[in-house]
Short mmCIF file of C-alpha atoms and ligand atoms in Angstrom, two decimals:
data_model
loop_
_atom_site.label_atom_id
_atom_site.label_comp_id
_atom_site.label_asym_id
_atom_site.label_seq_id
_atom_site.Cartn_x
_atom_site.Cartn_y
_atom_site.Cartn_z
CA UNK A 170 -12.39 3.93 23.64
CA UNK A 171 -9.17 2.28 24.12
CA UNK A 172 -7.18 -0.40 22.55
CA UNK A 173 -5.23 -3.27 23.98
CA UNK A 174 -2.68 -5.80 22.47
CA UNK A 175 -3.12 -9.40 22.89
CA UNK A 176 0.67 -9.68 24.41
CA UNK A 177 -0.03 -6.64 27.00
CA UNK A 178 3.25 -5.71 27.24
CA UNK A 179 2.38 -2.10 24.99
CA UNK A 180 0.25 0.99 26.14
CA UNK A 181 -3.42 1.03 25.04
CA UNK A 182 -4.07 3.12 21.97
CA UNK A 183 -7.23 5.39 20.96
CA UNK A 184 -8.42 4.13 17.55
CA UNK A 185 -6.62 6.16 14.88
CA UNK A 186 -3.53 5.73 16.48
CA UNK A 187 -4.40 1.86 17.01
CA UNK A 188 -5.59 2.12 13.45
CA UNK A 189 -2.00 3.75 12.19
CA UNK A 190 -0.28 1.71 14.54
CA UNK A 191 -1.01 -1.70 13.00
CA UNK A 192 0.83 -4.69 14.43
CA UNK A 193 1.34 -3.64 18.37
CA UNK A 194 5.09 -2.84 18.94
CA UNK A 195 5.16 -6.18 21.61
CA UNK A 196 4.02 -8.26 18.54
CA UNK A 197 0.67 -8.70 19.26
CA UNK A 198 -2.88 -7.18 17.56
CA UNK A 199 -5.11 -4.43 19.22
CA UNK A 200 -8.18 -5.17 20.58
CA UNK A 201 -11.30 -2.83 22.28
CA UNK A 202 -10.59 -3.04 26.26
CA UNK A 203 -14.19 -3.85 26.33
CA UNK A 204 -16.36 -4.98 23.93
CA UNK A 205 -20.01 -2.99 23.91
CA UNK A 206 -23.22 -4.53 24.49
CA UNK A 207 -25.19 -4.00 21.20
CA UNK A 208 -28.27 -5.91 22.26
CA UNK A 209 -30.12 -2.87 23.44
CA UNK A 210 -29.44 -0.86 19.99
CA UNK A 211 -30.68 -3.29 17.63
CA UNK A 212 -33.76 -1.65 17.33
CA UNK A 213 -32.50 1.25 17.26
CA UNK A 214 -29.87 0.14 14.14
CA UNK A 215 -33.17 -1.76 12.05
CA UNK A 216 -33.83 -0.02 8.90
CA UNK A 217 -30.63 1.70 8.61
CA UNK A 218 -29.02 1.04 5.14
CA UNK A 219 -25.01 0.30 4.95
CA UNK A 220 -23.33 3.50 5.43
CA UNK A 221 -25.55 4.73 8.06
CA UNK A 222 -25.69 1.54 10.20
CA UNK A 223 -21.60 1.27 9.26
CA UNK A 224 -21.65 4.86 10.97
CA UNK A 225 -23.62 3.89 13.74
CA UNK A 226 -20.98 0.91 14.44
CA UNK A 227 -18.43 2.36 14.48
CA UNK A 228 -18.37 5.45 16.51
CA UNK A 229 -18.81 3.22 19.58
CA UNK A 230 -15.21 2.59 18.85
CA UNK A 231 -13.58 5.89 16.73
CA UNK A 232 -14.30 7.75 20.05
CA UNK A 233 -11.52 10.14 18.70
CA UNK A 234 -12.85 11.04 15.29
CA UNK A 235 -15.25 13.98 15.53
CA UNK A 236 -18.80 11.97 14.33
CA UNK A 237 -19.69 14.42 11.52
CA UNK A 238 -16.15 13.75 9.78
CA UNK A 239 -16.80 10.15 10.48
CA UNK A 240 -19.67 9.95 8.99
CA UNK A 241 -18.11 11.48 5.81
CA UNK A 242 -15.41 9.02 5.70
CA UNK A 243 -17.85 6.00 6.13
CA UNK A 244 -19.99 7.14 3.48
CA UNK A 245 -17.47 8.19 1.15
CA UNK A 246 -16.08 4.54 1.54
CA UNK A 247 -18.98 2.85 0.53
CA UNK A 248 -19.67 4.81 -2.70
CA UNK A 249 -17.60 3.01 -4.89
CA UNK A 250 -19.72 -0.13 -4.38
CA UNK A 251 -22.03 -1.08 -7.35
CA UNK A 252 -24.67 -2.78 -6.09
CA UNK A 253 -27.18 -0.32 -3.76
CA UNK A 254 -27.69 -2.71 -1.06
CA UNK A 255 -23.56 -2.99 -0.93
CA UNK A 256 -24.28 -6.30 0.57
CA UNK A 257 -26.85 -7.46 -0.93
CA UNK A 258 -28.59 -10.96 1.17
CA UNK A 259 -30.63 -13.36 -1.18
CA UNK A 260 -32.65 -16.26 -0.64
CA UNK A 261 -31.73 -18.78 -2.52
CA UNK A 262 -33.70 -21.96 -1.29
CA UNK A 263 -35.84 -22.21 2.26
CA UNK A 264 -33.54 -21.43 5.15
CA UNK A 265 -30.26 -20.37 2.89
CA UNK A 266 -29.36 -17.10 1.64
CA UNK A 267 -25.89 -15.93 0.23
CA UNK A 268 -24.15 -12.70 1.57
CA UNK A 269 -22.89 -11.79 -1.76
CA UNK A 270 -19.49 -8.95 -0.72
CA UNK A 271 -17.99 -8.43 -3.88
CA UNK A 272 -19.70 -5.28 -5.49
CA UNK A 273 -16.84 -3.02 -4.09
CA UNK A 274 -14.31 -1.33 -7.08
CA UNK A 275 -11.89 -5.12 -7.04
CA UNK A 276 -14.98 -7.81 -6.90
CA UNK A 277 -13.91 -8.79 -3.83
CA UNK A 278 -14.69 -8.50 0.06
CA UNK A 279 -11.58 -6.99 1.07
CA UNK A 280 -12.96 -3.88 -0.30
CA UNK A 281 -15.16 -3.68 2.36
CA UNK A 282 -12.29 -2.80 4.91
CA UNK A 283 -9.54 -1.29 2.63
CA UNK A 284 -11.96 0.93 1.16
CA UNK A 285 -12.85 2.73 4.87
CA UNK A 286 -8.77 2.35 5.68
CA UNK A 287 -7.69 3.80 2.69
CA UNK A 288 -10.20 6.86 3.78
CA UNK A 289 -8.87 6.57 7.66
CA UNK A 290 -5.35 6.98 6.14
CA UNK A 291 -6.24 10.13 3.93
CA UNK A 292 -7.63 11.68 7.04
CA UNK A 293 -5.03 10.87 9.39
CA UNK A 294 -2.01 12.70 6.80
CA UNK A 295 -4.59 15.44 6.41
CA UNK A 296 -5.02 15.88 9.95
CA UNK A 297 -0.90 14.97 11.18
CA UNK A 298 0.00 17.17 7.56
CA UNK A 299 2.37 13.90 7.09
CA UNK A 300 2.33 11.48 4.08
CA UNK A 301 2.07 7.74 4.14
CA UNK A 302 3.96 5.36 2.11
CA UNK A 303 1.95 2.08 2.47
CA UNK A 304 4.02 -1.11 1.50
CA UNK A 305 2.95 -4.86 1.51
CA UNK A 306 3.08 -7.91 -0.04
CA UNK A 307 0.08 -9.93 -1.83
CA UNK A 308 -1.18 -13.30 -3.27
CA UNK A 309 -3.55 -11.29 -5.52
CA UNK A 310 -7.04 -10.05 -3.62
CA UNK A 311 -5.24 -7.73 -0.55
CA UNK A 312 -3.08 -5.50 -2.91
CA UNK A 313 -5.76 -5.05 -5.39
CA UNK A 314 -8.15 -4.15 -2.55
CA UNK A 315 -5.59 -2.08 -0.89
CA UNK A 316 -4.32 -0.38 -4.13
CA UNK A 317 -7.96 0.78 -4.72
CA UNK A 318 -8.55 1.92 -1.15
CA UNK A 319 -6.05 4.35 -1.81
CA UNK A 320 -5.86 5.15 -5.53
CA UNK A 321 -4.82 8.88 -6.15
CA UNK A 322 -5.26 10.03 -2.72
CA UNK A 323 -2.96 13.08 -2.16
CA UNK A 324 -0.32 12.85 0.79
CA UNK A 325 -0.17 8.70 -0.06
CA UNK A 326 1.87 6.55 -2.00
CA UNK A 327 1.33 2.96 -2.27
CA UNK A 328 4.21 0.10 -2.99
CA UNK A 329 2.56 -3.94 -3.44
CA UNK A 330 5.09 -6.65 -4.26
CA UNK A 331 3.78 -9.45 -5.71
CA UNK A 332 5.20 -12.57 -7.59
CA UNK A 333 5.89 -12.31 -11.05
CA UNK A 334 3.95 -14.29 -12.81
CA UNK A 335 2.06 -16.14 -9.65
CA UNK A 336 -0.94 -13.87 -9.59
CA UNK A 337 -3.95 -14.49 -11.98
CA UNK A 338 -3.97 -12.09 -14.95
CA UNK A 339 -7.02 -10.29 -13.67
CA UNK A 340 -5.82 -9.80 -10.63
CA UNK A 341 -2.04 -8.53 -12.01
CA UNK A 342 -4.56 -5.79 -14.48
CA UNK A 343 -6.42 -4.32 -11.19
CA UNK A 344 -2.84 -3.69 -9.47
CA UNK A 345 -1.62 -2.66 -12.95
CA UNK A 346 -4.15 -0.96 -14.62
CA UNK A 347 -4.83 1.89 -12.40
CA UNK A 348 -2.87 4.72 -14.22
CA UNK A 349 -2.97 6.09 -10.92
CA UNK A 350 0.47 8.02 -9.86
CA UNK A 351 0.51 6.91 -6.49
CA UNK A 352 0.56 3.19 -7.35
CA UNK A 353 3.28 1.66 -7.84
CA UNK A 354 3.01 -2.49 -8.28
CA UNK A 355 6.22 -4.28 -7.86
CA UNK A 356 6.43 -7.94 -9.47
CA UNK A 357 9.77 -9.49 -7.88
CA UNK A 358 10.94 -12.78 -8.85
CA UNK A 359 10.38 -15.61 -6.62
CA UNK A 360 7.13 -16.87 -4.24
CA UNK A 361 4.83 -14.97 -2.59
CA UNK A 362 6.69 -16.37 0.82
CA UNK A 363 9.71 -14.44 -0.81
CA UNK A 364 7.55 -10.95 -1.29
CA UNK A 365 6.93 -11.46 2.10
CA UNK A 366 9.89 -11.90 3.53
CA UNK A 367 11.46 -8.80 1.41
CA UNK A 368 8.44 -6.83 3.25
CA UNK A 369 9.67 -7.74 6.41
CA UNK A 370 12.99 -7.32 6.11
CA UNK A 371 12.45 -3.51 4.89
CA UNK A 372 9.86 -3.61 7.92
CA UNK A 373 12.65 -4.61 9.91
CA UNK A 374 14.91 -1.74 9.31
CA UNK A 375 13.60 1.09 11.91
CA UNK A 376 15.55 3.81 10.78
CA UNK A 377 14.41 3.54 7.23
CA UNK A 378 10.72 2.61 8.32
CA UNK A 379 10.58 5.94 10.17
CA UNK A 380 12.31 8.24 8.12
CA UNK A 381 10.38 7.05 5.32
CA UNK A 382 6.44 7.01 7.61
CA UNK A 383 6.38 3.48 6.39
CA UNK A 384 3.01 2.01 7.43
CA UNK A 385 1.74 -1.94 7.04
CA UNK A 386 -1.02 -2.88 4.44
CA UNK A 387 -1.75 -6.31 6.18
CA UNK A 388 -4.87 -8.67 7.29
CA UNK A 389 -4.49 -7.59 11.10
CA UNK A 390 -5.30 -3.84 11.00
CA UNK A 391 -7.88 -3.60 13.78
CA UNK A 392 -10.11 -1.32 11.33
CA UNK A 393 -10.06 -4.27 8.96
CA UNK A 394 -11.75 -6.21 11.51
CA UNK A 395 -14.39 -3.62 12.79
CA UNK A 396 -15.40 -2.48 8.92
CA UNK A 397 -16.59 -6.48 8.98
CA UNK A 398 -18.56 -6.93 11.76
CA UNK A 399 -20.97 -4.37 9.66
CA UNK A 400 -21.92 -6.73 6.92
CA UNK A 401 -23.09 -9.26 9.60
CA UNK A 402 -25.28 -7.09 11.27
CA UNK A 403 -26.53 -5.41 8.25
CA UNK A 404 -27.16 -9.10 7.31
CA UNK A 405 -28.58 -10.07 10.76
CA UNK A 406 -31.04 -7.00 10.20
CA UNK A 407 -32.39 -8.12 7.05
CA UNK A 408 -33.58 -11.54 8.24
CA UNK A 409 -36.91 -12.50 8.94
CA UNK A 410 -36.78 -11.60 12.51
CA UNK A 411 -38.07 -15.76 13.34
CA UNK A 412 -35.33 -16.76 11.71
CA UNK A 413 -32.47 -14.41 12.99
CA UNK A 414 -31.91 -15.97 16.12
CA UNK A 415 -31.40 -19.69 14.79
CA UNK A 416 -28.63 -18.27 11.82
CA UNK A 417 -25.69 -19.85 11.36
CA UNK A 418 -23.49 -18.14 8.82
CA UNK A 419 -20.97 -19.56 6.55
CA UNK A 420 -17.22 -17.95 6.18
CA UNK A 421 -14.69 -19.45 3.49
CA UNK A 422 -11.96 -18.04 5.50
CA UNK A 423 -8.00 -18.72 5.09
CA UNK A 424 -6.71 -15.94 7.93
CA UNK A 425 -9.92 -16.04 10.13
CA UNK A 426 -10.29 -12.55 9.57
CA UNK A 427 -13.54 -12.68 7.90
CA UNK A 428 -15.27 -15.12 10.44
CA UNK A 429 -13.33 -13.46 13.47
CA UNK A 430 -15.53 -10.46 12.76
CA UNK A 431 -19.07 -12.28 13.00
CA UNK A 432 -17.51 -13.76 16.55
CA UNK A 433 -16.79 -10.45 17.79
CA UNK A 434 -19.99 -9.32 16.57
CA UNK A 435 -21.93 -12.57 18.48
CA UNK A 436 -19.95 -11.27 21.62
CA UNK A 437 -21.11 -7.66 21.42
CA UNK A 438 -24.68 -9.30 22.03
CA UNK A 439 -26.23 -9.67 18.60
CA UNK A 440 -28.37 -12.99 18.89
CA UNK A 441 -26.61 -15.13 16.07
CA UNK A 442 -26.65 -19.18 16.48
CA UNK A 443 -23.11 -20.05 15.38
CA UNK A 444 -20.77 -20.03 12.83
CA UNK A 445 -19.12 -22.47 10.22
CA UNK A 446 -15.66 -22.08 8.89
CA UNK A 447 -15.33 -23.13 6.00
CA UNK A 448 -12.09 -23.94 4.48
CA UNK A 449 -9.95 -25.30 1.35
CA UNK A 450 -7.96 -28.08 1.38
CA UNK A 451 -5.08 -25.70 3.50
CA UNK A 452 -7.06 -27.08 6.72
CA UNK A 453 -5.92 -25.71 9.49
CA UNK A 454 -8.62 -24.17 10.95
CA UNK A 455 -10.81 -27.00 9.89
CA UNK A 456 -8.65 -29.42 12.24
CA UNK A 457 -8.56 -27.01 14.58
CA UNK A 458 -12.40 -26.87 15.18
CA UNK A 459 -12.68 -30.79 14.89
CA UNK A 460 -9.95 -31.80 17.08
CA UNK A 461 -8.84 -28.78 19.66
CA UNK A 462 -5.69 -28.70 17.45
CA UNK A 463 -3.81 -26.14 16.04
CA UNK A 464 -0.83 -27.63 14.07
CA UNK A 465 0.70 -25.47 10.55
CA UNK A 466 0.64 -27.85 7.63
CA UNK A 467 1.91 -27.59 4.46
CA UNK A 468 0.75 -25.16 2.07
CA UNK A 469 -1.08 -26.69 -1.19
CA UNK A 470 -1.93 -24.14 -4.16
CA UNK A 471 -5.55 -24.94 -4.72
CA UNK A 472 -8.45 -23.52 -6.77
CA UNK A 473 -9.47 -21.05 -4.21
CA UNK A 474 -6.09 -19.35 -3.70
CA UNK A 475 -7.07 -16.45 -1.15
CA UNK A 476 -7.55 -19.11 1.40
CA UNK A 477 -4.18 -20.73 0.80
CA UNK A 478 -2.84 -19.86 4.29
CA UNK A 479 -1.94 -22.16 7.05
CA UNK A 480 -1.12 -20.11 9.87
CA UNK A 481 -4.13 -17.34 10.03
CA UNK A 482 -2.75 -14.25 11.15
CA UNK A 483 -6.30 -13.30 13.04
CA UNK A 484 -6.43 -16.17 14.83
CA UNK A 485 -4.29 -14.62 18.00
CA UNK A 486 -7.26 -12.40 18.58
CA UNK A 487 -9.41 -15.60 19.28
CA UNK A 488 -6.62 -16.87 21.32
CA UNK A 489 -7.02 -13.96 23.48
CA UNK A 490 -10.44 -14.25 24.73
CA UNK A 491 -9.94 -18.52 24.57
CA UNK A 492 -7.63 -18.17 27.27
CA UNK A 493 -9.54 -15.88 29.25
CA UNK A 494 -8.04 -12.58 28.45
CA UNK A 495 -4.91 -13.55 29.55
CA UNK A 496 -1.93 -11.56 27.48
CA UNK A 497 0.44 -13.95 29.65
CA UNK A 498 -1.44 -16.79 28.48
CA UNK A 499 -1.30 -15.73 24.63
CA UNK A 500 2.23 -15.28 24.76
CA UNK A 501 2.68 -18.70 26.14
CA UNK A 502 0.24 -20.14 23.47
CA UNK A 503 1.78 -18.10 20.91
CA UNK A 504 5.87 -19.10 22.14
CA UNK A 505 4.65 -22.79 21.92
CA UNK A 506 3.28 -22.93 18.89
CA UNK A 507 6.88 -21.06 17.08
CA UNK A 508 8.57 -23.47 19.38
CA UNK A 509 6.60 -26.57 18.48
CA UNK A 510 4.01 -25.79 15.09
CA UNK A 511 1.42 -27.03 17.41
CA UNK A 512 -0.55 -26.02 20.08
CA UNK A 513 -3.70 -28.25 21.82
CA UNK A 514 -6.63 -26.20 23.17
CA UNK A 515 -8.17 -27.42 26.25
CA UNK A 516 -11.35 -25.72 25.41
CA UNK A 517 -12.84 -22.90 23.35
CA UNK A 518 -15.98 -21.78 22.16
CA UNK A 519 -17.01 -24.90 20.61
CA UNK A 520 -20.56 -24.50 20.51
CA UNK A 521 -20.71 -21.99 18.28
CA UNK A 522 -18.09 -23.32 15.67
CA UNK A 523 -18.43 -25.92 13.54
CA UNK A 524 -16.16 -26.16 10.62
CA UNK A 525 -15.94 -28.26 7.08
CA UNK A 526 -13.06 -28.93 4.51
CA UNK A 527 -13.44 -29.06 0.43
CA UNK A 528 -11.29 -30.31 -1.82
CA UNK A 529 -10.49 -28.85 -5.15
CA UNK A 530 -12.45 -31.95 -7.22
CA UNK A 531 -15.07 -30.76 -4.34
CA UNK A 532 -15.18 -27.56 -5.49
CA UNK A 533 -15.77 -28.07 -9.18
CA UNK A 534 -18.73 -30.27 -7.80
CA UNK A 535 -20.14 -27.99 -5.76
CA UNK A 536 -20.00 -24.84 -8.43
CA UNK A 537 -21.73 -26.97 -10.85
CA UNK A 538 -24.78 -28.49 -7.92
CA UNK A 539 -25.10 -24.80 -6.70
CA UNK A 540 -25.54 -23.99 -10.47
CA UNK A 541 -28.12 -26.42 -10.82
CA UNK A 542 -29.98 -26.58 -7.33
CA UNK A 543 -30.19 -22.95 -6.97
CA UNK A 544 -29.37 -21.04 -10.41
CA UNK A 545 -26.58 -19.39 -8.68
CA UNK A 546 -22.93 -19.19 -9.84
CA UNK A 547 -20.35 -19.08 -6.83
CA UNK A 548 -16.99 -18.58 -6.89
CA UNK A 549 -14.24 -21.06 -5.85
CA UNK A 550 -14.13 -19.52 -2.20
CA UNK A 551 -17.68 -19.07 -2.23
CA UNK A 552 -17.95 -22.52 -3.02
CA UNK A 553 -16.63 -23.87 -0.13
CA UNK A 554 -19.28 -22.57 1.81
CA UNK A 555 -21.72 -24.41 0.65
CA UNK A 556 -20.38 -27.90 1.07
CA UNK A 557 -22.47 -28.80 4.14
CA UNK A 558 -26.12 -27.51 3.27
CA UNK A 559 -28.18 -27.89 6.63
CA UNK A 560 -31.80 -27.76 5.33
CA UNK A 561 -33.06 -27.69 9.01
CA UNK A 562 -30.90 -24.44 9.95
CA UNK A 563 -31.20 -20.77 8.85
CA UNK A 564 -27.73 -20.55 6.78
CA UNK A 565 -25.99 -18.12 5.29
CA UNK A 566 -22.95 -17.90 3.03
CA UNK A 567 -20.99 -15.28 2.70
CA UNK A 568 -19.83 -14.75 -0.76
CA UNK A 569 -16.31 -13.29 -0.83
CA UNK A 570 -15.49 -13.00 -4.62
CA UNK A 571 -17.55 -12.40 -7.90
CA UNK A 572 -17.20 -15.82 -10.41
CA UNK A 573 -15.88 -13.30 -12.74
CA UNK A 574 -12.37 -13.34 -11.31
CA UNK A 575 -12.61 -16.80 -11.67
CA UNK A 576 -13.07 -17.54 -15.47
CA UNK A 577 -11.30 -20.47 -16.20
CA UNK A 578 -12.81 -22.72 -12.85
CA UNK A 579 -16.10 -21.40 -13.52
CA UNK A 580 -16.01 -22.57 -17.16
CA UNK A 581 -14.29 -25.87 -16.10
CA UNK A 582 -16.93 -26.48 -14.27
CA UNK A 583 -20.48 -25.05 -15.76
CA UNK A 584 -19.38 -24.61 -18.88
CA UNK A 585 -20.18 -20.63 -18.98
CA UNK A 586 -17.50 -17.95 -18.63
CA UNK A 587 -18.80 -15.20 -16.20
CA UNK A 588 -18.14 -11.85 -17.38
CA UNK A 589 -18.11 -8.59 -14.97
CA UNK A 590 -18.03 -4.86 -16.78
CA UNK A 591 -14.79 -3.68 -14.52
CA UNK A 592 -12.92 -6.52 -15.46
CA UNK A 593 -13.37 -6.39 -19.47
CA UNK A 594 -12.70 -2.70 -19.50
CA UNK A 595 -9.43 -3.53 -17.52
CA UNK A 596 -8.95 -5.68 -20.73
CA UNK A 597 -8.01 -2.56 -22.82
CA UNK A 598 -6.01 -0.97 -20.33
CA UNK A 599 -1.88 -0.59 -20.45
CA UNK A 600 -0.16 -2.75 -17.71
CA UNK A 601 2.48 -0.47 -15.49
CA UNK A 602 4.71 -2.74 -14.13
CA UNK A 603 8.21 -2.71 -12.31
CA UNK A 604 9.97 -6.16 -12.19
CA UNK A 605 12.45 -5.74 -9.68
CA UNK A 606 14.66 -8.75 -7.45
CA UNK A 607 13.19 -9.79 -4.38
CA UNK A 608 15.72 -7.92 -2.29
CA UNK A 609 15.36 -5.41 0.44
CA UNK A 610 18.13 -3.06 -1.28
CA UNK A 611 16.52 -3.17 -4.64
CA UNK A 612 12.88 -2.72 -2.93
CA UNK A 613 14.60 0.31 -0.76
CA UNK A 614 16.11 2.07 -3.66
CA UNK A 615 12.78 1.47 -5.35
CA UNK A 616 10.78 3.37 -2.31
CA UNK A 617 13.91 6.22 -1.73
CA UNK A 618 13.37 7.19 -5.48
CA UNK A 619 9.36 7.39 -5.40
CA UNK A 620 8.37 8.03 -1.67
CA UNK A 621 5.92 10.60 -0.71
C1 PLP B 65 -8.94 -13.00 1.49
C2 PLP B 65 -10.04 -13.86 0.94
C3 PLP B 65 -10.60 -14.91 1.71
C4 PLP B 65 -10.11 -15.27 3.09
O1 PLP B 65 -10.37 -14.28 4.04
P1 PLP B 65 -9.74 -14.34 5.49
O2 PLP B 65 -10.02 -13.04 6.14
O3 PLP B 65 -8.28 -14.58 5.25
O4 PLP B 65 -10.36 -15.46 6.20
C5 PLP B 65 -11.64 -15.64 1.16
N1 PLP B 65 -12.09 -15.38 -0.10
C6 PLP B 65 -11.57 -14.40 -0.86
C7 PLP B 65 -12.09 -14.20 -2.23
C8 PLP B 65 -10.53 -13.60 -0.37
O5 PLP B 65 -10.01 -12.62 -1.14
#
């Protein structure tokens, strides 16, 4: 299978290439030139468990992997994962279950993608006999997940940036903790805006990006998007088959990454009712999906911080097929909202979408009613998802982070402290740091001096 960008001004790509390529040279993210009809396999896919139904997915699209080494590198992602469902799906009251993704290696669902990318990579410099240097920028969850999708993996060497003193301390331990000598975390002075920026601007230098097989670690890789289309249908396949037509599911989502998945999945045939986004008080996408508009706002640090994004990187992809497939069209959309912040949809798929906003009082209320209607401790993200409990529809929220990363919110607001194994043993663990200024020469020395 082949790969398009939204902007269609770039050759298609076969999947590992898509895969290494990223962001498409014309600016734009890669998409399948067709999407498969799954509708006849579902039978086929019931009963599977993770890694073989994971399998199944995706060779419809890794057309140039050879299936048995495919298989290897799907299953070999998925064993660092502690719970044996991986995604486990419990009831928790009639008609509402929780999708609980974080019992990957950083207790959160990123793992679910940078695990089976971290293996794509390994394969790829195995296979090219190149190395990778991987370099990005983080808030916290992505470089942890990232860092651990590629922790002591020969032939790769990974470089996060992340603000000094802007992460929370369990987070800073998993990118620091790893006494791994391929990891190398980088806390630079300033915002995580500035991180960014110094990312881009090393990005932006070709000659040094080339010479040194620099490669992106960001929320647009196209096999980010494909590992998460599993957990819905491995969901989808573990509901009461009366119910599975009528479910809506529940995404906290900041870069419409996670819910972008479950739409793609809908669109590849698999019966599911709709969709609610479900975000912080950074509400983009919640205006977006109430009013038709999509106009960047202000970002406001809240208690769920993975979801404090305003302009949702994934979101072009949904662009794409709004307009009708139309790379001219995206383009235009795309020009007038750097042009303008703002762009008004005439119409989009509005009948599966519905979308809610929570505050951060909210979310204190809601961890402490989930706590007490249900017995159930969510996270702050998590949270969100259950603001608007529909008693009359199947629901079900995806959980994207254990409580455990979360001590201090959790205990604000039941009064316990959640505890997870990983994270005290991290406790004990020496820190490996390198503060260096949020410059592109200081970051390029820093990469010249330690590169694969
Ligand atoms: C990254 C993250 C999100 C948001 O995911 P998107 O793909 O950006 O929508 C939500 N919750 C947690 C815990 C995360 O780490």
């Amino acid at each position: 299978m082949k790969f398009l960008s939204t902007r269609g001004q770039t050759p298609a790509l076969g999947f590992s290439d898509a895969v290494a390529t990223g962001l498409a040279p014309d600016g734009g993210l890669y998409l399948p030139e067709t999407l498969p009809d799954l509708s006849g396999e579902l039978a086929r896919f019931e009963g599977l468990d993770y890694p073989a139904l994971c399998f199944e997915f995706l060779r419809i699209f890794a057309t140039d992997i050879p299936p048995e080494t495919l298989r290897g590198l799907v299953a070999a992602s998925y064993t660092r994962f502690s719970d044996p469902a991986i995604a486990p799906l419990k009831p928790l009251a009639k008609n509402l279950y929780v999708l609980e993704l974080f019992h990957g290696p950083t207790l959160a669902f990123k793992d679910f993608a940078l695990q089976l990318l971290g293996n794509l990579y390994a394969h790829q410099c195995q296979v090219r006999k190149e190395v990778i240097n991987v370099l990005g920028a983080t808030s916290g969850d992505t470089g942890a997940a990232a860092i651990h999708g590629l922790i002591g993996r020969p032939r790769t060497v990974i470089f996060i940036l992340y603000p000094d003193g802007r992460v929370s301390p369990l987070q800073e331990r998993q990118m620091t903790c790893t006494g791994a000598d391929n990891v190398f975390a980088i806390a630079v002075d300033g915002t995580f805006d500035d991180a960014q920026a110094v990312v881009k601007q090393v990005f932006g230098d070709q000659g040094f990006r080339t010479r040194h097989h620099l490669s992106a670690v960001n929320s647009i890789n196209l096999a980010r998007v494909l590992a998460q289309c599993v957990y819905y249908l491995h969901a989808w396949l573990r509901l009461p088959a009366a119910e599975r037509g009528n479910v809506e599911f529940v995404v906290p989502t900041g870069n419409f990454g996670n819910v972008l998945a479950g739409w793609m999945l809908q669109k590849m045939g698999v019966p599911i009712r709709g969709f609610r986004v479900a975000t912080n008080q950074n509400d983009i996408l919640y205006r977006l999906f109430t009013t038709g508009e999509y106009r960047v706002g202000q970002v406001q640090p809240s208690l769920a911080p993975s979801m404090d994004i305003q302009v949702a990187s994934n979101f072009e992809r949904f662009i794409y097929y709004s307009v009708g497939r139309d790379p001219e069209r995206v383009r235009q959309v795309m020009q007038t909202f750097r042009d303008t912040g703002a762009y008004q949809f005439e119409n989009f798929d509005r009948d599966t979408f519905s979308a809610s906003r929570t505050s951060d009082a909210e979310i204190a209320e809601i961890i402490g009613r989930v706590h007490r209607d249900y017995g159930y401790v969510a996270d702050p993200h998590t949270a969100c998802g259950f603001k608007d409990v529909n008693p009359d529809r199947v629901q079900v929220v995806l959980s994207t982070a254990s409580p455990a990363k979360f001590p201090e919110t959790i205990q604000a607001a039941i009064g316990v402290t959640p505890t997870h194994p990983s994270l005290e043993e991290l406790k004990a663990r020496t820190v490996v740091k390198y503060r260096l200024k949020a410059t592109a020469s200081a970051i390029r020395s820093f990469i010249v001096a330690r590169a694969g």
